[in-house]
């Protein structure tokens, strides 16, 4: 047989005390504890007020078609070239003009370049020992930070086996490339290729007041809920067991 509630009676218990009493002092301190303790705990555990944040963004990087390159052969002779005509005028005796090709690749088709392939081919050059190149790029950020700047990239390469082995021996870390295939054949020209990958980058920034307040408020409320639960449990134990002197009044409610 299904039973139906036809009458309900509840009881409300009030604990009263004079304004100047130990029970009133305990009441005030318990409320202050609920409010103040979360702020203190959040402050001393750090990161309550965030002063620095990080987000990830893939920068929009494009080659400015500005560069300087210097080659040196095994005999110590140098060859130079630049996209700046005034610089080429200064090094006319050492000038060697290459053909330059640039390939922008957007592998994930999101409208942002993921890889840059830059190739320089020099005619009538051989026995090259080292190559030093300064490339100029335009670097853009647009999500949280509106930034546009020109940035240089300096790349140096040595083709002297003694220098390479000496450099490797000075490293504390080393890497190994498996399945490496290479060929070498006599040639009257020299080609250098740079493959530059552009992944997502970690950007650190200082948040504004309201963004920092949002994260501080979330942490404070979380700690406040825990503090309130603990303090209310202590208050219930103290008053129900009459540890502090109060006047208890029961009031019944019918419905």
CSV table of C-alpha atoms in Angstrom, one decimal:
chain,number,residue,atom,x,y,z
A,1,UNK,CA,0.0,0.0,0.0
A,2,UNK,CA,1.3,3.5,-0.9
A,3,UNK,CA,1.3,6.0,1.9
A,4,UNK,CA,0.7,9.7,1.4
A,5,UNK,CA,1.9,12.4,3.7
A,6,UNK,CA,-1.1,14.4,5.0
A,7,UNK,CA,0.6,16.4,7.8
A,8,UNK,CA,4.2,17.6,8.5
A,9,UNK,CA,5.6,19.2,11.6
A,10,UNK,CA,9.1,20.7,11.7
A,11,UNK,CA,11.0,22.2,14.6
A,12,UNK,CA,13.3,25.2,14.5
A,13,UNK,CA,15.8,25.7,17.3
A,14,UNK,CA,17.3,29.1,18.1
A,15,UNK,CA,20.3,29.7,20.3
A,16,UNK,CA,20.2,33.2,21.8
A,17,UNK,CA,22.8,35.1,23.9
A,18,UNK,CA,23.4,38.6,25.1
A,19,UNK,CA,25.6,40.9,23.0
A,20,UNK,CA,28.4,40.8,25.6
A,21,UNK,CA,29.0,37.1,26.1
A,22,UNK,CA,31.5,34.4,25.2
A,23,UNK,CA,28.9,32.9,22.8
A,24,UNK,CA,28.5,36.1,20.9
A,25,UNK,CA,32.3,36.5,20.6
A,26,UNK,CA,32.5,32.9,19.3
A,27,UNK,CA,29.8,33.7,16.8
A,28,UNK,CA,31.7,36.8,15.5
A,29,UNK,CA,35.0,34.9,15.3
A,30,UNK,CA,33.4,32.0,13.4
A,31,UNK,CA,32.0,34.4,10.7
A,32,UNK,CA,35.3,36.2,10.5
A,33,UNK,CA,37.1,32.9,10.1
A,34,UNK,CA,34.8,31.9,7.2
A,35,UNK,CA,35.6,35.2,5.4
A,36,UNK,CA,39.3,35.8,6.3
A,37,UNK,CA,40.9,32.3,6.4
A,38,UNK,CA,40.3,31.5,2.6
A,39,UNK,CA,42.1,34.8,1.7
A,40,UNK,CA,45.0,34.0,4.0
A,41,UNK,CA,45.3,30.4,2.8
A,42,UNK,CA,45.1,31.6,-0.9
A,43,UNK,CA,47.7,34.2,-0.3
A,44,UNK,CA,50.3,31.9,1.4
A,45,UNK,CA,49.8,29.1,-1.1
A,46,UNK,CA,50.6,31.7,-3.8
A,47,UNK,CA,48.9,32.3,-7.2
A,48,UNK,CA,45.8,33.8,-5.6
A,49,UNK,CA,46.6,36.9,-7.5
A,50,UNK,CA,48.0,35.9,-10.8
A,51,UNK,CA,50.8,38.3,-12.0
A,52,UNK,CA,51.8,36.3,-15.1
A,53,UNK,CA,49.9,34.0,-17.4
A,54,UNK,CA,50.6,31.9,-20.4
A,55,UNK,CA,48.8,31.1,-23.6
A,56,UNK,CA,49.7,29.4,-26.9
A,57,UNK,CA,49.5,31.0,-30.3
A,58,UNK,CA,51.1,30.2,-33.6
A,59,UNK,CA,52.7,33.4,-34.8
A,60,UNK,CA,52.3,34.7,-38.4
A,61,UNK,CA,55.9,34.7,-39.7
A,62,UNK,CA,56.8,35.9,-43.1
A,63,UNK,CA,60.1,36.4,-44.8
A,64,UNK,CA,60.9,40.0,-45.6
A,65,UNK,CA,63.2,39.1,-48.5
A,66,UNK,CA,66.1,40.8,-46.7
A,67,UNK,CA,69.2,38.9,-46.0
A,68,UNK,CA,73.0,39.0,-45.8
A,69,UNK,CA,75.1,35.9,-46.5
A,70,UNK,CA,78.8,35.3,-46.2
A,71,UNK,CA,80.6,32.2,-47.5
A,72,UNK,CA,84.1,31.1,-46.8
A,73,UNK,CA,86.0,28.4,-48.7
A,74,UNK,CA,88.8,26.1,-47.5
A,75,UNK,CA,91.4,28.6,-48.8
A,76,UNK,CA,90.1,31.3,-46.5
A,77,UNK,CA,88.6,33.4,-49.3
A,78,UNK,CA,85.2,35.0,-48.6
A,79,UNK,CA,82.2,35.7,-50.8
A,80,UNK,CA,79.3,38.0,-49.7
A,81,UNK,CA,75.9,39.1,-50.9
A,82,UNK,CA,73.0,41.1,-49.5
A,83,UNK,CA,69.6,42.3,-50.6
A,84,UNK,CA,70.7,45.9,-49.7
A,85,UNK,CA,72.4,47.5,-52.6
A,86,UNK,CA,74.5,49.9,-50.5
A,87,UNK,CA,76.1,47.0,-48.7
A,88,UNK,CA,76.8,45.2,-52.0
A,89,UNK,CA,78.6,48.4,-53.2
A,90,UNK,CA,80.9,48.2,-50.2
A,91,UNK,CA,81.9,44.6,-51.0
A,92,UNK,CA,82.0,44.7,-54.8
A,93,UNK,CA,85.3,42.7,-54.9
A,94,UNK,CA,83.8,39.9,-52.8
A,95,UNK,CA,80.4,39.9,-54.3
A,96,UNK,CA,78.7,36.6,-55.5
A,97,UNK,CA,75.1,36.9,-56.4
A,98,UNK,CA,72.9,33.8,-55.8
A,99,UNK,CA,69.5,32.8,-57.0
A,100,UNK,CA,67.0,33.0,-54.2
A,101,UNK,CA,63.8,31.0,-53.9
A,102,UNK,CA,61.2,31.0,-51.0
A,103,UNK,CA,58.4,28.5,-50.4
A,104,UNK,CA,55.7,29.2,-47.8
A,105,UNK,CA,53.8,26.1,-46.6
A,106,UNK,CA,50.5,26.0,-44.7
A,107,UNK,CA,50.2,22.3,-43.9
A,108,UNK,CA,47.0,22.5,-41.8
A,109,UNK,CA,45.4,25.1,-44.0
A,110,UNK,CA,44.5,27.6,-41.3
A,111,UNK,CA,45.9,30.6,-43.2
A,112,UNK,CA,49.1,30.8,-41.1
A,113,UNK,CA,52.5,29.7,-42.5
A,114,UNK,CA,53.8,26.5,-40.8
A,115,UNK,CA,57.0,26.1,-42.7
A,116,UNK,CA,59.4,28.4,-44.7
A,117,UNK,CA,61.8,26.9,-47.2
A,118,UNK,CA,64.6,29.3,-48.3
A,119,UNK,CA,67.1,28.3,-50.8
A,120,UNK,CA,70.2,30.1,-52.0
A,121,UNK,CA,72.1,28.8,-55.0
A,122,UNK,CA,75.6,30.2,-55.9
A,123,UNK,CA,77.2,29.5,-59.2
A,124,UNK,CA,80.9,28.8,-59.8
A,125,UNK,CA,81.6,28.2,-56.1
A,126,UNK,CA,83.1,25.1,-54.6
A,127,UNK,CA,85.0,23.9,-51.5
A,128,UNK,CA,82.9,26.0,-49.2
A,129,UNK,CA,83.9,25.7,-45.6
A,130,UNK,CA,81.3,27.8,-43.8
A,131,UNK,CA,78.2,29.8,-44.4
A,132,UNK,CA,76.8,32.6,-42.2
A,133,UNK,CA,73.4,34.1,-43.0
A,134,UNK,CA,71.3,36.8,-41.5
A,135,UNK,CA,67.6,36.6,-42.4
A,136,UNK,CA,64.9,39.3,-41.6
A,137,UNK,CA,61.4,38.1,-40.8
A,138,UNK,CA,58.1,39.8,-39.9
A,139,UNK,CA,56.6,38.4,-36.7
A,140,UNK,CA,52.9,38.9,-35.8
A,141,UNK,CA,50.8,38.0,-32.8
A,142,UNK,CA,47.1,38.9,-32.9
A,143,UNK,CA,45.1,36.9,-30.2
A,144,UNK,CA,45.7,38.4,-26.8
A,145,UNK,CA,48.7,40.5,-27.8
A,146,UNK,CA,48.6,42.8,-30.8
A,147,UNK,CA,52.3,42.7,-31.9
A,148,UNK,CA,54.0,43.3,-35.2
A,149,UNK,CA,57.8,43.4,-35.3
A,150,UNK,CA,60.8,42.7,-37.5
A,151,UNK,CA,63.1,40.1,-36.1
A,152,UNK,CA,66.5,38.8,-37.4
A,153,UNK,CA,67.5,35.2,-37.5
A,154,UNK,CA,71.2,34.5,-37.6
A,155,UNK,CA,72.3,31.1,-38.9
A,156,UNK,CA,75.8,29.8,-39.1
A,157,UNK,CA,76.9,26.5,-40.6
A,158,UNK,CA,80.3,24.9,-40.7
A,159,UNK,CA,81.3,22.3,-43.2
A,160,UNK,CA,84.7,21.6,-41.8
A,161,UNK,CA,84.6,18.1,-40.2
A,162,UNK,CA,87.2,19.1,-37.6
A,163,UNK,CA,85.1,22.0,-36.4
A,164,UNK,CA,82.0,20.0,-36.4
A,165,UNK,CA,83.5,17.2,-34.2
A,166,UNK,CA,85.0,19.7,-31.9
A,167,UNK,CA,81.7,21.5,-31.4
A,168,UNK,CA,79.9,18.2,-30.8
A,169,UNK,CA,82.4,17.1,-28.2
A,170,UNK,CA,81.7,20.3,-26.2
A,171,UNK,CA,78.0,19.6,-25.9
A,172,UNK,CA,76.4,18.1,-22.8
A,173,UNK,CA,73.5,16.7,-24.9
A,174,UNK,CA,73.6,14.9,-28.2
A,175,UNK,CA,71.2,13.6,-30.7
A,176,UNK,CA,71.2,10.8,-33.3
A,177,UNK,CA,69.3,10.8,-36.6
A,178,UNK,CA,68.3,7.3,-37.9
A,179,UNK,CA,67.8,6.5,-41.6
A,180,UNK,CA,70.0,9.4,-42.8
A,181,UNK,CA,70.6,9.3,-46.5
A,182,UNK,CA,73.1,11.7,-48.2
A,183,UNK,CA,74.8,11.9,-51.5
A,184,UNK,CA,77.8,13.9,-52.7
A,185,UNK,CA,78.9,14.6,-56.3
A,186,UNK,CA,81.3,17.1,-57.9
A,187,UNK,CA,79.6,20.4,-58.7
A,188,UNK,CA,80.6,23.9,-59.7
A,189,UNK,CA,77.8,25.5,-57.6
A,190,UNK,CA,76.9,25.7,-54.0
A,191,UNK,CA,73.4,25.5,-52.6
A,192,UNK,CA,72.2,26.2,-49.0
A,193,UNK,CA,68.7,25.5,-48.0
A,194,UNK,CA,67.0,26.6,-44.8
A,195,UNK,CA,63.8,24.8,-43.6
A,196,UNK,CA,62.2,26.8,-40.8
A,197,UNK,CA,59.3,25.2,-38.9
A,198,UNK,CA,56.9,27.6,-37.1
A,199,UNK,CA,55.0,25.8,-34.4
A,200,UNK,CA,52.7,27.2,-31.7
A,201,UNK,CA,54.6,29.2,-29.2
A,202,UNK,CA,54.2,29.8,-25.5
A,203,UNK,CA,53.4,33.5,-24.9
A,204,UNK,CA,53.8,34.9,-21.3
A,205,UNK,CA,51.9,38.1,-20.5
A,206,UNK,CA,50.7,40.2,-17.6
A,207,UNK,CA,46.9,39.9,-17.1
A,208,UNK,CA,44.7,42.9,-16.6
A,209,UNK,CA,42.9,43.7,-13.3
A,210,UNK,CA,39.6,42.0,-14.2
A,211,UNK,CA,41.2,38.9,-15.6
A,212,UNK,CA,43.4,38.5,-12.5
A,213,UNK,CA,40.3,39.2,-10.3
A,214,UNK,CA,38.4,36.4,-12.1
A,215,UNK,CA,40.9,33.8,-11.2
A,216,UNK,CA,41.4,35.1,-7.7
A,217,UNK,CA,37.6,35.1,-7.1
A,218,UNK,CA,37.3,31.4,-8.3
A,219,UNK,CA,40.0,30.3,-5.9
A,220,UNK,CA,38.6,32.4,-3.0
A,221,UNK,CA,35.1,31.0,-3.4
A,222,UNK,CA,36.4,27.4,-3.5
A,223,UNK,CA,38.3,27.9,-0.2
A,224,UNK,CA,35.3,29.8,1.2
A,225,UNK,CA,33.0,26.8,0.7
A,226,UNK,CA,35.5,24.5,2.5
A,227,UNK,CA,36.0,26.9,5.4
A,228,UNK,CA,32.2,27.4,5.8
A,229,UNK,CA,31.6,23.7,5.9
A,230,UNK,CA,34.3,23.2,8.6
A,231,UNK,CA,33.2,26.2,10.7
A,232,UNK,CA,29.5,25.3,10.5
A,233,UNK,CA,30.3,21.8,11.7
A,234,UNK,CA,32.2,23.2,14.7
A,235,UNK,CA,29.4,25.7,15.5
A,236,UNK,CA,26.8,22.9,15.4
A,237,UNK,CA,28.8,20.8,17.8
A,238,UNK,CA,29.4,23.7,20.2
A,239,UNK,CA,25.8,25.0,20.4
A,240,UNK,CA,24.0,21.7,20.3
A,241,UNK,CA,26.1,20.3,23.2
A,242,UNK,CA,25.7,23.6,25.1
A,243,UNK,CA,29.5,24.0,25.5
A,244,UNK,CA,28.8,27.8,25.5
A,245,UNK,CA,26.0,29.3,27.6
A,246,UNK,CA,23.0,30.2,25.4
A,247,UNK,CA,19.2,30.3,25.7
A,248,UNK,CA,17.7,27.6,23.5
A,249,UNK,CA,14.2,28.2,22.1
A,250,UNK,CA,12.3,25.7,20.0
A,251,UNK,CA,9.7,26.8,17.6
A,252,UNK,CA,7.4,24.3,15.8
A,253,UNK,CA,6.1,24.7,12.3
A,254,UNK,CA,3.2,22.8,10.9
A,255,UNK,CA,2.2,22.2,7.3
